[in-house]
mmCIF file of C-alpha atoms and ligand atoms in Angstrom:
data_model
loop_
_atom_site.group_PDB
_atom_site.id
_atom_site.type_symbol
_atom_site.label_atom_id
_atom_site.label_comp_id
_atom_site.label_asym_id
_atom_site.label_seq_id
_atom_site.Cartn_x
_atom_site.Cartn_y
_atom_site.Cartn_z
ATOM 1 C CA GLY A 2 6.565 7.197 -22.715
ATOM 2 C CA THR A 3 10.189 8.131 -23.195
ATOM 3 C CA ALA A 4 12.738 6.640 -25.557
ATOM 4 C CA HIS A 5 14.105 4.733 -22.575
ATOM 5 C CA GLY A 6 11.095 2.579 -21.843
ATOM 6 C CA PRO A 7 7.558 2.516 -20.587
ATOM 7 C CA ALA A 8 5.875 5.327 -18.709
ATOM 8 C CA LEU A 9 3.820 4.643 -15.622
ATOM 9 C CA PRO A 10 0.287 3.562 -16.579
ATOM 10 C CA ARG A 11 -2.562 5.387 -14.818
ATOM 11 C CA TYR A 12 -4.148 3.091 -12.288
ATOM 12 C CA VAL A 13 -7.741 3.562 -11.204
ATOM 13 C CA ARG A 14 -8.993 1.753 -8.119
ATOM 14 C CA VAL A 15 -12.736 1.211 -8.063
ATOM 15 C CA ASN A 16 -14.191 2.287 -4.719
ATOM 16 C CA THR A 17 -16.569 -0.557 -3.913
ATOM 17 C CA LEU A 18 -18.125 1.496 -1.090
ATOM 18 C CA LYS A 19 -19.787 3.578 -3.814
ATOM 19 C CA THR A 20 -19.897 1.516 -7.000
ATOM 20 C CA CYS A 21 -18.724 -1.735 -8.564
ATOM 21 C CA ILE A 22 -16.188 -2.592 -11.242
ATOM 22 C CA ASN A 23 -18.785 -3.427 -13.917
ATOM 23 C CA ASP A 24 -20.499 -0.049 -13.542
ATOM 24 C CA VAL A 25 -17.169 1.748 -13.841
ATOM 25 C CA ILE A 26 -16.221 -0.294 -16.927
ATOM 26 C CA SER A 27 -19.605 0.579 -18.522
ATOM 27 C CA TYR A 28 -19.106 4.249 -17.650
ATOM 28 C CA PHE A 29 -15.742 4.426 -19.425
ATOM 29 C CA LYS A 30 -17.071 2.508 -22.440
ATOM 30 C CA CYS A 31 -19.871 5.105 -22.688
ATOM 31 C CA HIS A 32 -17.231 7.828 -22.546
ATOM 32 C CA GLY A 33 -15.336 6.632 -25.594
ATOM 33 C CA TYR A 34 -12.816 4.252 -24.016
ATOM 34 C CA THR A 35 -12.192 0.775 -25.414
ATOM 35 C CA TYR A 36 -12.169 -1.989 -22.816
ATOM 36 C CA LEU A 37 -9.529 -4.630 -23.569
ATOM 37 C CA GLY A 38 -10.614 -7.121 -20.876
ATOM 38 C CA ARG A 39 -8.631 -8.491 -18.005
ATOM 39 C CA ALA A 40 -4.862 -8.519 -18.495
ATOM 40 C CA ARG A 41 -3.265 -11.960 -18.373
ATOM 41 C CA SER A 42 0.310 -10.747 -18.078
ATOM 42 C CA ILE A 43 2.376 -7.736 -17.120
ATOM 43 C CA GLU A 44 3.361 -7.626 -20.809
ATOM 44 C CA GLU A 45 -0.174 -6.519 -21.648
ATOM 45 C CA LEU A 46 0.202 -3.636 -19.195
ATOM 46 C CA ARG A 47 3.523 -2.777 -20.805
ATOM 47 C CA GLU A 48 1.945 -2.601 -24.262
ATOM 48 C CA LEU A 49 -0.718 -0.245 -22.924
ATOM 49 C CA SER A 50 1.929 1.881 -21.220
ATOM 50 C CA LEU A 51 3.822 2.401 -24.482
ATOM 51 C CA LYS A 52 0.867 3.873 -26.357
ATOM 52 C CA ARG A 53 -1.406 6.829 -26.037
ATOM 53 C CA GLY A 54 -5.117 6.389 -26.480
ATOM 54 C CA LYS A 55 -8.433 5.800 -24.804
ATOM 55 C CA ARG A 56 -8.033 2.136 -23.963
ATOM 56 C CA PHE A 57 -8.043 0.315 -20.660
ATOM 57 C CA LEU A 58 -7.603 -3.080 -19.027
ATOM 58 C CA GLN A 59 -8.553 -4.726 -15.769
ATOM 59 C CA ASP A 60 -5.453 -5.517 -13.704
ATOM 60 C CA LEU A 61 -4.285 -9.109 -13.225
ATOM 61 C CA HIS A 62 -3.163 -8.833 -9.579
ATOM 62 C CA VAL A 63 -5.462 -6.309 -7.887
ATOM 63 C CA PRO A 64 -9.121 -7.230 -8.493
ATOM 64 C CA ASP A 65 -10.736 -3.773 -8.338
ATOM 65 C CA LEU A 66 -8.070 -2.009 -10.378
ATOM 66 C CA LEU A 67 -8.273 -0.659 -13.926
ATOM 67 C CA VAL A 68 -5.255 0.308 -16.007
ATOM 68 C CA PHE A 69 -5.169 3.228 -18.469
ATOM 69 C CA SER A 70 -2.535 4.718 -20.812
ATOM 70 C CA PRO A 71 0.011 7.055 -19.187
ATOM 71 C CA ASN A 72 -1.496 10.144 -20.848
ATOM 72 C CA THR A 73 -4.904 9.668 -19.194
ATOM 73 C CA ASP A 74 -5.904 12.382 -16.705
ATOM 74 C CA LEU A 75 -9.010 11.639 -14.693
ATOM 75 C CA HIS A 76 -8.608 14.269 -11.940
ATOM 76 C CA LYS A 77 -11.552 16.233 -13.330
ATOM 77 C CA ASP A 78 -13.705 13.228 -14.140
ATOM 78 C CA SER A 79 -16.982 13.119 -12.213
ATOM 79 C CA LEU A 80 -16.286 9.554 -11.051
ATOM 80 C CA TYR A 81 -13.148 10.829 -9.333
ATOM 81 C CA VAL A 82 -14.733 13.984 -7.965
ATOM 82 C CA GLU A 83 -17.552 11.935 -6.442
ATOM 83 C CA GLY A 84 -15.257 9.316 -4.902
ATOM 84 C CA HIS A 85 -16.317 6.396 -7.094
ATOM 85 C CA ILE A 86 -12.749 5.909 -8.256
ATOM 86 C CA ILE A 87 -9.430 6.499 -6.447
ATOM 87 C CA LEU A 88 -6.273 7.360 -8.391
ATOM 88 C CA GLN A 89 -3.752 5.108 -6.668
ATOM 89 C CA ASP A 90 -0.616 3.464 -8.012
ATOM 90 C CA LYS A 91 -0.893 -0.302 -8.343
ATOM 91 C CA ALA A 92 2.019 -1.073 -6.008
ATOM 92 C CA SER A 93 0.458 0.998 -3.247
ATOM 93 C CA CYS A 94 -2.702 -1.148 -3.502
ATOM 94 C CA LEU A 95 -0.732 -4.220 -2.393
ATOM 95 C CA PRO A 96 -0.428 -3.551 1.381
ATOM 96 C CA ALA A 97 -4.199 -3.417 2.042
ATOM 97 C CA LEU A 98 -4.875 -6.199 -0.471
ATOM 98 C CA LEU A 99 -2.403 -8.494 1.307
ATOM 99 C CA LEU A 100 -3.444 -7.447 4.810
ATOM 100 C CA ALA A 101 -6.873 -8.789 3.768
ATOM 101 C CA PRO A 102 -8.847 -7.964 6.926
ATOM 102 C CA PRO A 103 -12.151 -9.891 6.990
ATOM 103 C CA VAL A 104 -15.409 -7.878 6.919
ATOM 104 C CA GLY A 105 -16.086 -6.483 10.388
ATOM 105 C CA SER A 106 -12.573 -6.774 11.803
ATOM 106 C CA PHE A 107 -10.646 -4.231 13.877
ATOM 107 C CA VAL A 108 -7.714 -2.698 12.053
ATOM 108 C CA ILE A 109 -4.995 -0.131 12.772
ATOM 109 C CA ASP A 110 -3.516 2.055 10.055
ATOM 110 C CA ALA A 111 -0.415 3.241 11.910
ATOM 111 C CA CYS A 112 0.796 6.016 9.556
ATOM 112 C CA ALA A 113 -2.338 6.710 7.623
ATOM 113 C CA ALA A 114 -2.426 10.124 5.925
ATOM 114 C CA PRO A 115 -3.455 11.040 3.249
ATOM 115 C CA GLY A 116 -5.508 7.863 3.538
ATOM 116 C CA ASN A 117 -5.605 6.049 0.225
ATOM 117 C CA LYS A 118 -4.808 2.776 1.946
ATOM 118 C CA THR A 119 -7.297 3.530 4.715
ATOM 119 C CA SER A 120 -10.071 3.936 2.175
ATOM 120 C CA GLN A 121 -9.071 0.681 0.512
ATOM 121 C CA LEU A 122 -9.178 -1.066 3.911
ATOM 122 C CA ALA A 123 -12.619 0.415 4.598
ATOM 123 C CA ALA A 124 -13.858 -0.972 1.283
ATOM 124 C CA MET A 125 -12.542 -4.414 2.252
ATOM 125 C CA LEU A 126 -14.318 -4.134 5.613
ATOM 126 C CA GLN A 127 -17.488 -2.919 3.837
ATOM 127 C CA ASN A 128 -17.423 -0.131 6.436
ATOM 128 C CA LYS A 129 -18.063 -2.717 9.163
ATOM 129 C CA GLY A 130 -15.736 -3.127 12.117
ATOM 130 C CA LYS A 131 -13.293 -0.322 12.803
ATOM 131 C CA ILE A 132 -10.153 1.335 11.484
ATOM 132 C CA PHE A 133 -8.072 3.245 14.019
ATOM 133 C CA ALA A 134 -5.973 5.575 11.864
ATOM 134 C CA PHE A 135 -3.052 7.592 13.216
ATOM 135 C CA ASP A 136 -0.876 10.322 11.776
ATOM 136 C CA LEU A 137 1.445 12.929 13.219
ATOM 137 C CA ASP A 138 0.877 15.527 10.527
ATOM 138 C CA THR A 139 -2.159 17.771 11.087
ATOM 139 C CA LYS A 140 -2.320 19.088 7.520
ATOM 140 C CA ARG A 141 -2.132 15.626 5.989
ATOM 141 C CA LEU A 142 -4.840 14.451 8.383
ATOM 142 C CA ALA A 143 -7.114 17.283 7.227
ATOM 143 C CA THR A 144 -6.590 16.175 3.610
ATOM 144 C CA MET A 145 -7.350 12.667 4.742
ATOM 145 C CA SER A 146 -10.704 13.624 6.287
ATOM 146 C CA THR A 147 -11.771 15.163 2.977
ATOM 147 C CA LEU A 148 -10.616 12.113 1.033
ATOM 148 C CA LEU A 149 -12.425 9.662 3.331
ATOM 149 C CA LEU A 150 -15.623 11.717 3.256
ATOM 150 C CA ARG A 151 -15.557 11.756 -0.543
ATOM 151 C CA ALA A 152 -14.927 7.995 -0.554
ATOM 152 C CA GLY A 153 -17.880 7.283 1.749
ATOM 153 C CA VAL A 154 -15.737 5.824 4.529
ATOM 154 C CA THR A 155 -17.557 5.712 7.877
ATOM 155 C CA CYS A 156 -15.753 3.070 9.958
ATOM 156 C CA GLN A 157 -12.673 5.147 10.808
ATOM 157 C CA GLU A 158 -11.492 6.790 13.981
ATOM 158 C CA LEU A 159 -8.773 9.322 13.131
ATOM 159 C CA ALA A 160 -6.233 10.484 15.676
ATOM 160 C CA ASN A 161 -3.554 13.130 15.362
ATOM 161 C CA GLN A 162 -1.150 11.052 17.427
ATOM 162 C CA ASP A 163 2.311 9.529 17.270
ATOM 163 C CA PHE A 164 1.609 5.821 16.762
ATOM 164 C CA LEU A 165 4.606 5.013 18.971
ATOM 165 C CA THR A 166 2.731 6.553 21.927
ATOM 166 C CA VAL A 167 -0.441 4.494 21.396
ATOM 167 C CA ASN A 168 -0.843 2.071 24.307
ATOM 168 C CA PRO A 169 -1.237 -1.517 23.018
ATOM 169 C CA GLU A 170 -2.790 -2.526 26.349
ATOM 170 C CA ASP A 171 -5.633 -0.002 26.027
ATOM 171 C CA PRO A 172 -8.887 -2.076 26.036
ATOM 172 C CA LYS A 173 -9.969 -0.047 23.003
ATOM 173 C CA TYR A 174 -7.453 -1.948 20.869
ATOM 174 C CA GLN A 175 -8.067 -5.358 22.390
ATOM 175 C CA LYS A 176 -9.740 -6.702 19.254
ATOM 176 C CA VAL A 177 -7.250 -5.271 16.769
ATOM 177 C CA SER A 178 -6.219 -8.209 14.576
ATOM 178 C CA HIS A 179 -4.705 -6.490 11.511
ATOM 179 C CA ILE A 180 -2.219 -3.597 11.310
ATOM 180 C CA LEU A 181 -1.005 -1.732 8.236
ATOM 181 C CA VAL A 182 2.432 -0.146 8.697
ATOM 182 C CA ASP A 183 3.288 2.299 5.905
ATOM 183 C CA PRO A 184 5.729 4.657 7.625
ATOM 184 C CA SER A 185 7.660 7.653 6.326
ATOM 185 C CA CYS A 186 10.481 6.592 4.015
ATOM 186 C CA SER A 187 13.012 8.139 1.643
ATOM 187 C CA GLY A 188 10.513 8.047 -1.231
ATOM 188 C CA SER A 189 13.289 6.827 -3.522
ATOM 189 C CA GLY A 190 10.820 4.654 -5.477
ATOM 190 C CA ILE A 191 8.837 7.688 -6.629
ATOM 191 C CA PRO A 192 9.974 9.080 -10.019
ATOM 192 C CA ASP A 193 12.139 12.214 -9.792
ATOM 193 C CA GLN A 194 9.690 14.383 -11.699
ATOM 194 C CA MET A 195 7.100 13.702 -8.998
ATOM 195 C CA ARG A 196 9.469 14.625 -6.146
ATOM 196 C CA MET A 197 11.422 17.779 -5.494
ATOM 197 C CA LEU A 198 14.994 17.143 -6.562
ATOM 198 C CA THR A 199 16.412 19.107 -3.645
ATOM 199 C CA ASP A 200 14.639 16.583 -1.413
ATOM 200 C CA LYS A 201 16.346 13.708 -3.136
ATOM 201 C CA GLU A 202 19.880 14.175 -1.870
ATOM 202 C CA GLU A 203 18.711 14.980 1.593
ATOM 203 C CA SER A 204 16.266 12.073 1.859
ATOM 204 C CA GLU A 205 18.820 9.533 0.626
ATOM 205 C CA HIS A 206 21.788 10.703 2.647
ATOM 206 C CA PRO A 207 23.286 7.734 4.600
ATOM 207 C CA GLU A 208 22.493 9.290 7.972
ATOM 208 C CA ARG A 209 18.957 10.051 6.894
ATOM 209 C CA LEU A 210 18.490 6.439 5.686
ATOM 210 C CA GLU A 211 19.770 5.164 8.991
ATOM 211 C CA ALA A 212 17.351 7.368 10.934
ATOM 212 C CA LEU A 213 14.464 6.287 8.703
ATOM 213 C CA SER A 214 15.281 2.621 9.025
ATOM 214 C CA SER A 215 15.501 2.836 12.796
ATOM 215 C CA PHE A 216 12.132 4.656 12.908
ATOM 216 C CA GLN A 217 10.588 2.024 10.595
ATOM 217 C CA CYS A 218 11.838 -0.742 12.920
ATOM 218 C CA ARG A 219 10.354 0.993 15.943
ATOM 219 C CA VAL A 220 6.940 1.353 14.291
ATOM 220 C CA LEU A 221 6.913 -2.329 13.262
ATOM 221 C CA SER A 222 8.010 -3.514 16.726
ATOM 222 C CA HIS A 223 5.310 -1.390 18.284
ATOM 223 C CA ALA A 224 2.662 -2.915 16.006
ATOM 224 C CA MET A 225 3.750 -6.385 17.162
ATOM 225 C CA ARG A 226 2.966 -5.463 20.770
ATOM 226 C CA PHE A 227 -0.817 -5.333 20.198
ATOM 227 C CA PRO A 228 -2.132 -8.384 22.039
ATOM 228 C CA SER A 229 -4.525 -9.747 19.386
ATOM 229 C CA VAL A 230 -2.683 -8.777 16.232
ATOM 230 C CA GLN A 231 -2.464 -11.664 13.764
ATOM 231 C CA ARG A 232 -1.263 -10.024 10.593
ATOM 232 C CA ILE A 233 0.854 -6.954 9.821
ATOM 233 C CA THR A 234 1.907 -5.522 6.469
ATOM 234 C CA TYR A 235 5.026 -3.409 6.167
ATOM 235 C CA SER A 236 5.495 -1.223 3.103
ATOM 236 C CA THR A 237 7.665 1.586 1.745
ATOM 237 C CA CYS A 238 7.977 3.469 -1.527
ATOM 238 C CA SER A 239 11.752 3.110 -1.192
ATOM 239 C CA ILE A 240 14.186 1.084 -3.268
ATOM 240 C CA HIS A 241 16.845 0.944 -0.518
ATOM 241 C CA GLN A 242 17.674 -2.372 1.125
ATOM 242 C CA GLN A 243 18.253 -0.485 4.377
ATOM 243 C CA GLU A 244 14.592 0.559 4.573
ATOM 244 C CA ASN A 245 13.265 -2.728 3.220
ATOM 245 C CA GLU A 246 14.923 -6.155 3.642
ATOM 246 C CA ASP A 247 17.188 -4.900 6.450
ATOM 247 C CA VAL A 248 14.174 -3.689 8.465
ATOM 248 C CA VAL A 249 12.291 -6.948 7.932
ATOM 249 C CA ARG A 250 15.271 -9.092 8.813
ATOM 250 C CA SER A 251 16.015 -7.202 12.000
ATOM 251 C CA ILE A 252 12.338 -7.341 13.074
ATOM 252 C CA LEU A 253 12.195 -11.096 12.452
ATOM 253 C CA GLU A 254 15.352 -11.589 14.508
ATOM 254 C CA GLN A 255 13.819 -9.718 17.434
ATOM 255 C CA ASN A 256 10.325 -11.230 17.212
ATOM 256 C CA SER A 257 10.544 -14.977 16.749
ATOM 257 C CA HIS A 258 6.762 -15.335 17.226
ATOM 258 C CA PHE A 259 6.209 -13.618 13.854
ATOM 259 C CA SER A 260 7.159 -14.916 10.423
ATOM 260 C CA LEU A 261 6.617 -13.845 6.826
ATOM 261 C CA LEU A 262 3.761 -15.106 4.675
ATOM 262 C CA ASP A 263 4.492 -16.048 1.077
ATOM 263 C CA GLU A 264 1.769 -13.963 -0.561
ATOM 264 C CA LEU A 265 1.097 -13.346 -4.257
ATOM 265 C CA PRO A 266 3.464 -16.065 -5.553
ATOM 266 C CA SER A 267 2.818 -14.912 -9.110
ATOM 267 C CA TRP A 268 4.425 -11.508 -8.363
ATOM 268 C CA PRO A 269 7.634 -11.509 -10.428
ATOM 269 C CA ILE A 270 10.038 -9.473 -8.269
ATOM 270 C CA ARG A 271 10.901 -10.676 -4.766
ATOM 271 C CA GLY A 272 12.976 -9.286 -1.907
ATOM 272 C CA LEU A 273 16.754 -9.120 -2.239
ATOM 273 C CA ASN A 274 18.229 -12.417 -1.144
ATOM 274 C CA THR A 275 19.743 -11.254 2.154
ATOM 275 C CA PHE A 276 18.038 -13.581 4.670
ATOM 276 C CA PRO A 277 16.268 -16.992 4.555
ATOM 277 C CA SER A 278 12.645 -15.889 3.924
ATOM 278 C CA SER A 279 13.498 -12.787 1.850
ATOM 279 C CA ASN A 280 11.740 -14.440 -1.098
ATOM 280 C CA CYS A 281 8.423 -13.769 0.681
ATOM 281 C CA CYS A 282 8.955 -9.999 0.300
ATOM 282 C CA LEU A 283 7.655 -8.236 -2.799
ATOM 283 C CA ARG A 284 9.451 -5.539 -4.714
ATOM 284 C CA ALA A 285 8.010 -3.360 -7.441
ATOM 285 C CA THR A 286 9.728 -1.246 -10.104
ATOM 286 C CA LEU A 287 8.712 0.711 -13.178
ATOM 287 C CA SER A 288 10.627 -1.548 -15.567
ATOM 288 C CA ASP A 289 9.501 -4.899 -14.096
ATOM 289 C CA THR A 290 5.997 -4.300 -12.722
ATOM 290 C CA LEU A 291 4.990 -0.985 -14.376
ATOM 291 C CA THR A 292 4.513 0.675 -10.997
ATOM 292 C CA ASN A 293 6.379 3.037 -8.711
ATOM 293 C CA GLY A 294 9.305 1.561 -6.797
ATOM 294 C CA PHE A 295 7.804 -0.160 -3.781
ATOM 295 C CA PHE A 296 8.342 -2.856 -1.151
ATOM 296 C CA VAL A 297 5.873 -4.996 0.844
ATOM 297 C CA ALA A 298 6.231 -7.725 3.463
ATOM 298 C CA VAL A 299 3.416 -9.556 5.263
ATOM 299 C CA PHE A 300 4.038 -10.758 8.814
ATOM 300 C CA HIS A 301 1.820 -13.154 10.688
ATOM 301 C CA ARG A 302 1.827 -14.298 14.283
ATOM 302 C CA GLN A 303 2.827 -17.930 14.411
ATOM 303 C CA LYS A 304 0.416 -20.298 16.045
ATOM 304 C CA GLN A 305 1.574 -21.928 19.278
ATOM 305 C CA ASP A 306 2.077 -25.336 17.609
ATOM 306 C CA GLU A 307 4.131 -23.829 14.774
ATOM 307 C CA LEU A 308 6.377 -22.294 17.416
ATOM 308 C CA SER A 309 6.847 -25.468 19.409
ATOM 309 C CA LYS A 310 8.130 -27.224 16.287
ATOM 310 C CA LEU A 311 11.048 -24.800 16.121
HETATM 311 N N1 SAM B 421 -0.513 5.227 4.248
HETATM 312 C C1 SAM B 421 -0.657 6.541 3.628
HETATM 313 C C2 SAM B 421 -1.518 6.427 2.407
HETATM 314 O O1 SAM B 421 -1.601 5.342 1.820
HETATM 315 O O2 SAM B 421 -2.144 7.406 1.988
HETATM 316 C C3 SAM B 421 0.698 7.160 3.343
HETATM 317 C C4 SAM B 421 1.570 7.267 4.576
HETATM 318 S S1 SAM B 421 3.080 8.170 4.373
HETATM 319 C C5 SAM B 421 4.108 7.048 3.544
HETATM 320 C C6 SAM B 421 3.738 8.171 6.002
HETATM 321 C C7 SAM B 421 2.946 8.981 7.001
HETATM 322 O O3 SAM B 421 3.450 8.701 8.311
HETATM 323 C C8 SAM B 421 3.051 10.498 6.861
HETATM 324 O O4 SAM B 421 1.776 11.032 6.646
HETATM 325 C C9 SAM B 421 3.626 10.973 8.209
HETATM 326 O O5 SAM B 421 3.034 12.176 8.657
HETATM 327 C C10 SAM B 421 3.240 9.830 9.115
HETATM 328 N N2 SAM B 421 4.044 9.653 10.342
HETATM 329 C C11 SAM B 421 5.375 9.849 10.510
HETATM 330 N N3 SAM B 421 5.739 9.519 11.758
HETATM 331 C C12 SAM B 421 4.621 9.073 12.401
HETATM 332 C C13 SAM B 421 4.361 8.579 13.713
HETATM 333 N N4 SAM B 421 5.342 8.483 14.627
HETATM 334 N N5 SAM B 421 3.096 8.224 14.036
HETATM 335 C C14 SAM B 421 2.102 8.330 13.117
HETATM 336 N N6 SAM B 421 2.292 8.791 11.850
HETATM 337 C C15 SAM B 421 3.537 9.157 11.501
#
């Protein structure tokens, strides 16, 4: 850590396609780590994040997540190399967790590469059903194929395609009930040392933010056009209201048949209070939740009777 506060803990997501949490806990115990049990508060994560050492906790919000001290490096560990664990920030585990597709369902991952969230979705589906995953970037998609292979994911169909050009009326997508929307954003929630500083000014320029927010709105609107979609998560690793609450508010105004779900009520930081259901949105920050800066909202299609009450 620094003199200014906690450093980001290292989060380890257990890949339940290949192993289970108890086996991973036993593995680390055998390798000289002390298991401190399941955290009961974010304060326990904070304590861990202030110290060095071979100790770890189970997370309190994300069931298959373990939490290690910031100085831990598991990139060379055989569990990582063999795809039994995924090194994924806690906040970025929330979109798939809250999308919660039942085993066997049909899912779209609209902006999927490099695929950490896709692999988490596949684990939730137990590789049953289907994930249609799209990305524009060929290189990132290639990385994604490697990652999914290592993670034992078999239920995906990858396409190097602009999600905005995917036809919602195509019979192929008729059964799609869940969509994860994690579009390009300014990345302003990612610590500076992990980004290129030259990128920073450019990616947070007002005109750039406006372009991003309009793109994010288009992707979300497009997701809402799939005929059977019931639930959609929207997420960014941005701290800007323009890319977060403003996008959600504008989408809700244009799509009265969707509303926000109040998920994870125990999460301490909610959306900025800029519209009536903003409290349903989740925000994440290093100082409050010991994660990267992040934003998540969960939309669901209102049932006919809920609508007629309006
Ligand atoms: N969900 C990914 C994960 O968890 O690993 C991270 C996604 S990243 C924030 C956004 C991705 O959107 C980038 O890989 C980018 O190439 C892709 N993208 C941008 N515009 C797109 C579009 N119109 N259609 C599909 N993908 C797009």
